[in-house]
Short mmCIF file of C-alpha atoms and ligand atoms in Angstrom, two decimals:
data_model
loop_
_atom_site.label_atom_id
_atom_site.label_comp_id
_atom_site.label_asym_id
_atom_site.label_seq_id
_atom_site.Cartn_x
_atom_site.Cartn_y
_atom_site.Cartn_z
CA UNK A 1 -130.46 150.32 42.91
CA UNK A 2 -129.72 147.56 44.85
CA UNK A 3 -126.22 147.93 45.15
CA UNK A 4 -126.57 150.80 47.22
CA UNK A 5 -129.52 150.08 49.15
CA UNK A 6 -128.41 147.17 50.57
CA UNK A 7 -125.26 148.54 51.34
CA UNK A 8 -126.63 150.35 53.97
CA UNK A 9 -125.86 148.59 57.24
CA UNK A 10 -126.10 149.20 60.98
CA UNK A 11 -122.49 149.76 61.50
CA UNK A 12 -121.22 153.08 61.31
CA UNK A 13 -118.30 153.94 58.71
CA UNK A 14 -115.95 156.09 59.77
CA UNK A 15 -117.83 159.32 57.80
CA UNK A 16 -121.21 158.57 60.07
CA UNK A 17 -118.57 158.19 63.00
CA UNK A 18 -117.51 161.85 62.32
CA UNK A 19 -121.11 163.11 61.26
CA UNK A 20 -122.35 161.65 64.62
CA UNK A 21 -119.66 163.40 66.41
CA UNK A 22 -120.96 167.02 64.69
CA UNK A 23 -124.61 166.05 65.91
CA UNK A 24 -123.33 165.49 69.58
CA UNK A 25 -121.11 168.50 69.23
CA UNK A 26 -124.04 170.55 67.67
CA UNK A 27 -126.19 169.10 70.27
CA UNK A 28 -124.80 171.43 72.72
CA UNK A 29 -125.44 174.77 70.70
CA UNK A 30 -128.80 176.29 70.21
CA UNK A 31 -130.88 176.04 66.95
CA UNK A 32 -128.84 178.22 64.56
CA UNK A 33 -130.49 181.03 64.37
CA UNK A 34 -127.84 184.11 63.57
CA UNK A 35 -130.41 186.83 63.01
CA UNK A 36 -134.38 186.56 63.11
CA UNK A 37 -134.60 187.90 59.54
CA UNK A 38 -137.81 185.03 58.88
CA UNK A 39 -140.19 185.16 62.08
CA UNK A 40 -143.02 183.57 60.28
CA UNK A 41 -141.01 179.98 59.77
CA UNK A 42 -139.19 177.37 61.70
CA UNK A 43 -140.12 174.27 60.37
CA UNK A 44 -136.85 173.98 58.20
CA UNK A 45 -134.36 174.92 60.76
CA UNK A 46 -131.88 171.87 61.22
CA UNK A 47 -132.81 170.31 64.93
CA UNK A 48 -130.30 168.67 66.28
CA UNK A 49 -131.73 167.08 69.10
CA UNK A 50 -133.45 164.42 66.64
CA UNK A 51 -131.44 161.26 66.27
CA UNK A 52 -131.94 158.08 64.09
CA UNK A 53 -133.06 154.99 67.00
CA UNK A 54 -130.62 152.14 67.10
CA UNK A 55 -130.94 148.93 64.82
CA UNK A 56 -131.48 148.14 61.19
CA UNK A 57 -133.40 149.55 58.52
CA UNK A 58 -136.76 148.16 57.62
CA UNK A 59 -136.79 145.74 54.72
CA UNK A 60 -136.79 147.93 51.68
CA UNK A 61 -140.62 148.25 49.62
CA UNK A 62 -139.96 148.91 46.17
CA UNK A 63 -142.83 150.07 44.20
CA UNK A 64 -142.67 148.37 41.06
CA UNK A 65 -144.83 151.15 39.28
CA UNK A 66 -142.80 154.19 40.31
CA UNK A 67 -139.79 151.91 38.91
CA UNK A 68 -141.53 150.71 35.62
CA UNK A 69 -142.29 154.32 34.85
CA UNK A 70 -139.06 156.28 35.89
CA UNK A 71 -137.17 153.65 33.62
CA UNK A 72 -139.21 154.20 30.56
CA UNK A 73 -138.97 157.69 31.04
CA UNK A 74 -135.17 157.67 30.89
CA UNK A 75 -135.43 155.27 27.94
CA UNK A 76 -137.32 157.92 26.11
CA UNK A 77 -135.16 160.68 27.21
CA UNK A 78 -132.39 158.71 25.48
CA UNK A 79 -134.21 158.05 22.16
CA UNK A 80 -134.53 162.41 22.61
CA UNK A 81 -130.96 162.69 22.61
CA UNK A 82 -129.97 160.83 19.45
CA UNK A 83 -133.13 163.10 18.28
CA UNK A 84 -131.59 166.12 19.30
CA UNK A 85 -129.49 166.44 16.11
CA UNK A 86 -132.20 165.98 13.67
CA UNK A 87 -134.34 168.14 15.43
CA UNK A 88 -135.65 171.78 14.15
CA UNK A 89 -134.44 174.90 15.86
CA UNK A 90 -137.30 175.46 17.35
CA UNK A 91 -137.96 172.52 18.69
CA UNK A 92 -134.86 172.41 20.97
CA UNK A 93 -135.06 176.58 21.50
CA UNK A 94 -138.90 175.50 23.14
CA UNK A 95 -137.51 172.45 24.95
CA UNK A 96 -134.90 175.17 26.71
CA UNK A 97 -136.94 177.35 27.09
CA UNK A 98 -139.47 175.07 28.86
CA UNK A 99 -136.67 173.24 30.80
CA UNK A 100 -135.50 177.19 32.19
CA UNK A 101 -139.10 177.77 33.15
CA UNK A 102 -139.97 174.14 34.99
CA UNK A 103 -136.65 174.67 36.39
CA UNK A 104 -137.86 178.39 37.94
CA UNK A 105 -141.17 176.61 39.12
CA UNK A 106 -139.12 174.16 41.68
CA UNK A 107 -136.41 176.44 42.47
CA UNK A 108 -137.72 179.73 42.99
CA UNK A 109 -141.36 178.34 43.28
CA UNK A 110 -141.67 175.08 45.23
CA UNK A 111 -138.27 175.72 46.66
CA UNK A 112 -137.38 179.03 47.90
CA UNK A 113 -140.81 180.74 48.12
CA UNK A 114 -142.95 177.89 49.37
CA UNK A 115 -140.27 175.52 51.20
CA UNK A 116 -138.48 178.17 52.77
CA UNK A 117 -141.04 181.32 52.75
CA UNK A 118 -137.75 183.61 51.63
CA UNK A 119 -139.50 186.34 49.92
CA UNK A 120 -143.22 187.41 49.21
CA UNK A 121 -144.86 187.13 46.04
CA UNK A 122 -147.88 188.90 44.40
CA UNK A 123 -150.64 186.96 42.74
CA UNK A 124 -149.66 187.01 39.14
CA UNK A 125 -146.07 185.59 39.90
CA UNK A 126 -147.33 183.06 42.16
CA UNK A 127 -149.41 181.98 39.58
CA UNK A 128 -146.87 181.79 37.23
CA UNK A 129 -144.86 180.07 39.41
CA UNK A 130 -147.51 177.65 40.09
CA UNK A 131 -148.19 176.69 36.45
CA UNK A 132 -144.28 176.32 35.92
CA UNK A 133 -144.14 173.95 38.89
CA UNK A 134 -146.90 171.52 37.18
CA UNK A 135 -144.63 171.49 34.25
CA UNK A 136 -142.05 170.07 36.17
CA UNK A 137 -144.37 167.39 37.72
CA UNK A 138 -142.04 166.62 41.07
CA UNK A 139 -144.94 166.68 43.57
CA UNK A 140 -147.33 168.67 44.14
CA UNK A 141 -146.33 172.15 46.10
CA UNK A 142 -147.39 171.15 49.20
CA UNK A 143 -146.04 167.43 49.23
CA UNK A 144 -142.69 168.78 47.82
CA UNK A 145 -142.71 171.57 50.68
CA UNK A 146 -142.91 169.00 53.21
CA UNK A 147 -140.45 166.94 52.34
CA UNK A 148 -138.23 169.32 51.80
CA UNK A 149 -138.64 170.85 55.46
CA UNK A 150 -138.49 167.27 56.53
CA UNK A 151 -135.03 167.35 54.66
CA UNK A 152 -133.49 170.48 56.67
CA UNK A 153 -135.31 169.73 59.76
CA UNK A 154 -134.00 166.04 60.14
CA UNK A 155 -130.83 166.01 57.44
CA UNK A 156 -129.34 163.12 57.34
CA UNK A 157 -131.39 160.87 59.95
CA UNK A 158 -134.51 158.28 58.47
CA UNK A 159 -136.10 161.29 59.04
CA UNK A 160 -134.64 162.85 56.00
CA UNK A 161 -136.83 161.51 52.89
CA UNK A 162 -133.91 161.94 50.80
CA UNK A 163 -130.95 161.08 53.80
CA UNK A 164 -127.73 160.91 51.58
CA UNK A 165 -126.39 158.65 54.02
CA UNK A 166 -128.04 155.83 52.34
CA UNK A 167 -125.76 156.56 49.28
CA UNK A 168 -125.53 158.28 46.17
CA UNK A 169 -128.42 156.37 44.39
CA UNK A 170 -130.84 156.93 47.56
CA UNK A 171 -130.47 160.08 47.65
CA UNK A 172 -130.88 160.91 43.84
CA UNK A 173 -134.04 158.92 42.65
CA UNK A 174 -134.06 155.78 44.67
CA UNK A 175 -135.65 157.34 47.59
CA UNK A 176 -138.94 157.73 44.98
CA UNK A 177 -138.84 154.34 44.34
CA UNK A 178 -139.36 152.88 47.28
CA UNK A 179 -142.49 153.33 50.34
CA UNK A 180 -140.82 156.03 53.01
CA UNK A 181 -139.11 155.13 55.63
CA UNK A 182 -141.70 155.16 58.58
CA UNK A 183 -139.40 158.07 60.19
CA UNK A 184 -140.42 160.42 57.71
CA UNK A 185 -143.89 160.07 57.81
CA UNK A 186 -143.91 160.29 61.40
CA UNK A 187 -141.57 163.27 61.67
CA UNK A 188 -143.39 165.03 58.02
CA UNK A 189 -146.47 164.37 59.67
CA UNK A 190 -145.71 166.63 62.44
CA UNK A 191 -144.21 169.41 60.55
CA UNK A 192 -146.28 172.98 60.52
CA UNK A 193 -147.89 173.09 57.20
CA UNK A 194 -150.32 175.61 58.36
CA UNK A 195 -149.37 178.17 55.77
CA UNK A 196 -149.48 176.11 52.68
CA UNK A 197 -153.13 175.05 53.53
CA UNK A 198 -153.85 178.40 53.84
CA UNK A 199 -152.77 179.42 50.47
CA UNK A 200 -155.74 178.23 47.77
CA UNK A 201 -153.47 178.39 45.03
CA UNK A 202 -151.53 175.60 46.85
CA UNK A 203 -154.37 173.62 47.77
CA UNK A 204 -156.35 174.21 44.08
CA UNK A 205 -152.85 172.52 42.30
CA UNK A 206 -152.88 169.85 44.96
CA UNK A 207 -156.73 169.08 44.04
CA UNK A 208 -155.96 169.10 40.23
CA UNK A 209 -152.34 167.77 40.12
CA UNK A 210 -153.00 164.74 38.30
CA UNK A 211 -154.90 166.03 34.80
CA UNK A 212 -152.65 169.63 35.36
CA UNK A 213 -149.43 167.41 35.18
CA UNK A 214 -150.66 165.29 32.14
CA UNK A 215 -151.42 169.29 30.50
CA UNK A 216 -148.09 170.65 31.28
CA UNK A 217 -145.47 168.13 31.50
CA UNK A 218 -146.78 165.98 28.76
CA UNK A 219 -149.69 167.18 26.25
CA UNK A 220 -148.88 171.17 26.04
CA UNK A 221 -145.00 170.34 25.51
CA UNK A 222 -145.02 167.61 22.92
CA UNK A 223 -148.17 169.47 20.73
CA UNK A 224 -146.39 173.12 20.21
CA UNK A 225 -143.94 171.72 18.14
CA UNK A 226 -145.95 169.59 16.51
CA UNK A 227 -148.60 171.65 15.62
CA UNK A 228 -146.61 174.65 15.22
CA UNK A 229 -143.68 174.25 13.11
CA UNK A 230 -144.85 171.04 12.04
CA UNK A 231 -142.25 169.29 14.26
CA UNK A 232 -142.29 165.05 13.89
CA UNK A 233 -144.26 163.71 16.49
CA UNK A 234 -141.47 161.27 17.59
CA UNK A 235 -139.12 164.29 18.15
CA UNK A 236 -141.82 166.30 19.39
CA UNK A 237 -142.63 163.77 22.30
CA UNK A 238 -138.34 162.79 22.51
CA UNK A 239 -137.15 166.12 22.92
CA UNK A 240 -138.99 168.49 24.54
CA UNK A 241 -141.17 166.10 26.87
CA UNK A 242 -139.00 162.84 27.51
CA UNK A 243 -135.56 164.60 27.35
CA UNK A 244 -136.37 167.93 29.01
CA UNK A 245 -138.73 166.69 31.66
CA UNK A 246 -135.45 163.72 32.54
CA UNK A 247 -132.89 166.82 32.62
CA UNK A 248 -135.06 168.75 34.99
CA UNK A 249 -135.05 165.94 37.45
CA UNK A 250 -131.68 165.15 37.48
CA UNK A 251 -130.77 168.32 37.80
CA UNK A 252 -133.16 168.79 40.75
CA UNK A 253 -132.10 165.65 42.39
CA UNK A 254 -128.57 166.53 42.13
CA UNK A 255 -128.83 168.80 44.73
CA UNK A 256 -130.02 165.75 46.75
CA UNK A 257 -127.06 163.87 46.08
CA UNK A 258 -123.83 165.54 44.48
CA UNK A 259 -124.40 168.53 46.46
CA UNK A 260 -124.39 166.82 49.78
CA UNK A 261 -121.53 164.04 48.95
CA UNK A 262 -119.13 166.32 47.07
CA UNK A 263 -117.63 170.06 47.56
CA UNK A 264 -116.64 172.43 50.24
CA UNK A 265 -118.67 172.94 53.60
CA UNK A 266 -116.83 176.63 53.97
CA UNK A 267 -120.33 177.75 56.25
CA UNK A 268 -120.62 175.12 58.28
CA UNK A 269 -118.45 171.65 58.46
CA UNK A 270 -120.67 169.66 60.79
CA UNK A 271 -123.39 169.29 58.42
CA UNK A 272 -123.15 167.08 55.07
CA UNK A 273 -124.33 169.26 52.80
CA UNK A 274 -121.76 170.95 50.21
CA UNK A 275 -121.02 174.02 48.18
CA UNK A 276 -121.06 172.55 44.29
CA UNK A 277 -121.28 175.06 41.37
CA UNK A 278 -121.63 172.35 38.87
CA UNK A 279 -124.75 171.18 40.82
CA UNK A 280 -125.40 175.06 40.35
CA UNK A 281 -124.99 175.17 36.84
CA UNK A 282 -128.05 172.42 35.90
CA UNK A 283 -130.14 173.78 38.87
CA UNK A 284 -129.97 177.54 37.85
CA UNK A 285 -128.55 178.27 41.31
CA UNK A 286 -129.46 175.50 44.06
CA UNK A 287 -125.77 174.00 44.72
CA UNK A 288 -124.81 176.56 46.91
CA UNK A 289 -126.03 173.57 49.35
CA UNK A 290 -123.80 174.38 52.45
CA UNK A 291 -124.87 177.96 52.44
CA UNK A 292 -128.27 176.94 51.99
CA UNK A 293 -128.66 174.56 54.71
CA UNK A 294 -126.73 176.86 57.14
CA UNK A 295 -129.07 179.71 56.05
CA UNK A 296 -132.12 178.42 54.90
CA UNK A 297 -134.22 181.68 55.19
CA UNK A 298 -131.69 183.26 52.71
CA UNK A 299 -134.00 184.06 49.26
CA UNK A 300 -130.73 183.91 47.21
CA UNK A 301 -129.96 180.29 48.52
CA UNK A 302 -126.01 181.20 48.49
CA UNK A 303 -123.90 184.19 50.04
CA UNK A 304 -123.97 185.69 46.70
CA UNK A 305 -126.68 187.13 44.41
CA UNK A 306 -126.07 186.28 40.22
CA UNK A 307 -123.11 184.28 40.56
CA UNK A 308 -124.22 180.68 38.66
CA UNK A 309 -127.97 181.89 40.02
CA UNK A 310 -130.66 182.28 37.33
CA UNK A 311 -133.22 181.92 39.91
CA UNK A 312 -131.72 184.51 42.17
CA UNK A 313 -131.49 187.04 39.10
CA UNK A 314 -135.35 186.05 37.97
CA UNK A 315 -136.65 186.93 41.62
CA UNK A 316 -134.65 190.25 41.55
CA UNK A 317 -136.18 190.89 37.98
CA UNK A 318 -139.58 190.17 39.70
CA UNK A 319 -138.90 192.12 42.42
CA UNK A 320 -137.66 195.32 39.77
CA UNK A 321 -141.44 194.88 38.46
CA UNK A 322 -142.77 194.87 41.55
CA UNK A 323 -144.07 191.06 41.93
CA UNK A 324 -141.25 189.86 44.20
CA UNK A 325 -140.75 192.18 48.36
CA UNK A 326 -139.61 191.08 51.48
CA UNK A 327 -136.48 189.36 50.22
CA UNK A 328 -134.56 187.97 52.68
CA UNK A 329 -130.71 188.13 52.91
CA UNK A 330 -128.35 187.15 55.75
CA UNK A 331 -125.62 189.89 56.49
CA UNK A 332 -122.59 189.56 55.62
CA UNK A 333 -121.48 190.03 59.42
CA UNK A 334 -123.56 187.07 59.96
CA UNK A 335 -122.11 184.93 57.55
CA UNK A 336 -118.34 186.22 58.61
CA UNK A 337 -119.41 184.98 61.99
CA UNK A 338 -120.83 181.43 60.75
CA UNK A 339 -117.86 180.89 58.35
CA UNK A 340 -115.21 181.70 61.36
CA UNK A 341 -117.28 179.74 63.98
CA UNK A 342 -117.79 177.01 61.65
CA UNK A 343 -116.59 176.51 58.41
CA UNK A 344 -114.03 174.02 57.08
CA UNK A 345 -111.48 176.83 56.42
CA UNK A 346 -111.84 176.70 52.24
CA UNK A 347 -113.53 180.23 51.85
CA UNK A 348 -111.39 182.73 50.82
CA UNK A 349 -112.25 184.77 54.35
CA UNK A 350 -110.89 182.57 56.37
ZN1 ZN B 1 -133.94 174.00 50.90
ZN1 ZN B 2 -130.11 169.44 51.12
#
């Protein structure tokens, strides 16, 4: 972690050169805002008029427990995978299955409905959705929502909790292993979070995050298999807890690194963020990151619907039954427009 935390330096390299070029360019042209397709939200359109203040970054905090934990977590999730062959069948078909589903509750859940407000959903799918995000234990809702707004309102400033500027390693994990930058809680601070206080599904996680998470990540996933098809406990705790619950946040903080360090920008090639199907792949449909940030409101989170997007195909299935309305989804005249005003050239429009 060091390495690339104290790499970070006051002078600019020649990317931030041409990244603070885009912000003065951008600086000049109003909030993007093709259509008014989301009324209700604002508080994750990109605002260009925020800049990081001159001079060097405060002295980095580590805290020592975040990093303790996170390390003996991977440790275990390694022991899982020389498990995985000497596992039973079921054992890895419930440590998919619960990977798909945790995967839904960030993605669909704390991303795209809560973060974003993209679509509407009915009671019994938010509380699905609710459940599966404890099972992925990245935050509570409302904590993840606001950094995440924080993260498209302020991309790539101090601002940004997860700025990829600071490097690969910053933006994947190390960001959660040290105290914020005082940027962020400023800016998060100020961020509308009106309608996720509202919401008492929100709020009721939020209250009961701690012994929910130890339930769902830990307890529930390691006892099924145990219990059930009489699973060792070893590869019971390995595989479907350790290993699955790692995999979920890798895949999840991929998009926070990967996807804004390597692919295509075909939307928009002033901002960082990048098109990156293998990102996709692990995220069920969240590397579609240069879309995305150009069109946040978008409840498909790429120009396209199933293409590499599990969570895209589960909301449609939702909305087929009835628990899913109000999708949003940019035109394609609008996205014509964006990718000729804009884009780097690469989509197969231009
Ligand atoms: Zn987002
Ligand atoms: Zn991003």
């Amino acid at each position: 972690m060091n390495s690339s935390c104290t790499t970070t330096t006051t002078t600019m390299s020649p990317r931030s050169e041409a990244m603070q070029k885009g912000r003065e360019k951008l600086k000049t042209v109003p909030l993007y805002l093709e259509e008014d397709i989301r009324p209700e939200m604002k508080e994750d359109i990109y605002d260009p008029s925020y800049q990081d203040e001159e001079g060097p970054l405060p002295k980095l905090e580590y805290v020592w427990r975040n990093i303790i934990l996170m390390s003996l977590l991977h440790l275990g999730a390694l022991y899982g995978l020389v498990l995985v062959p000497s596992s039973k069948f079921y054992t890895l078909l419930w440590a998919y299955i619960y990977y798909v589903v945790s995967i839904m509750g960030i993605g669909a859940g704390a991303h795209r409905l809560w973060s974003h407000r993209t679509y509407k959903a009915r009671l019994p799918l938010r509380l699905f959705l609710i459940i599966a995000n404890t099972m992925a234990f990245q935050n509570d809702v409302y904590e993840w929502s606001r950094d995440h707004r924080a993260h498209h309102k302020f991309t790539e400033t101090h601002a940004d909790p997860h700025n990829s500027r600071r490097g690969f390693f910053f933006s994947h994990v190390g960001w959660l292993l040290v105290r914020k930058h005082p940027a962020v809680k400023e800016k998060g601070g100020k961020l509308d979070m009106s309608d996720l206080k509202a919401e008492k599904l929100v709020m009721f996680q939020r209250r009961y995050y701690k012994p929910s998470v130890l339930l769902l990540c830990f307890i529930l996933p390691t006892l099924v298999p145990w219990y059930c098809w009489g699973e060792t406990f070893l590869h019971s705790l390995c595989v479907p807890t350790f290993l699955r619950y790692t995999l979920t946040l890798n895949a999840t903080w991929l998009v926070n690194s990967a996807a804004h360090l390597y692919g295509y920008r075909p939307y928009d090639k002033n901002i960082d963020p990048r098109e990156n199907p293998l990102v996709s792949m692990g995220s069920l449909g969240e590397g579609f990151h240069n879309y995305h940030h150009a069109f946040p409101y978008d409840y498909s989170a790429s120009e396209y619907r199933w293409y590499i997007n599990f969570s895209t195909f589960f909301i449609d299935c939702m909305a087929a039954l009835g628990l899913a309305y109000d999708r949003k989804k940019v035109s394609k005249a609008a996205v014509l427009a964006r990718i000729k005003r804009t884009g780097d050239g690469s989509h197969k429009s231009s």
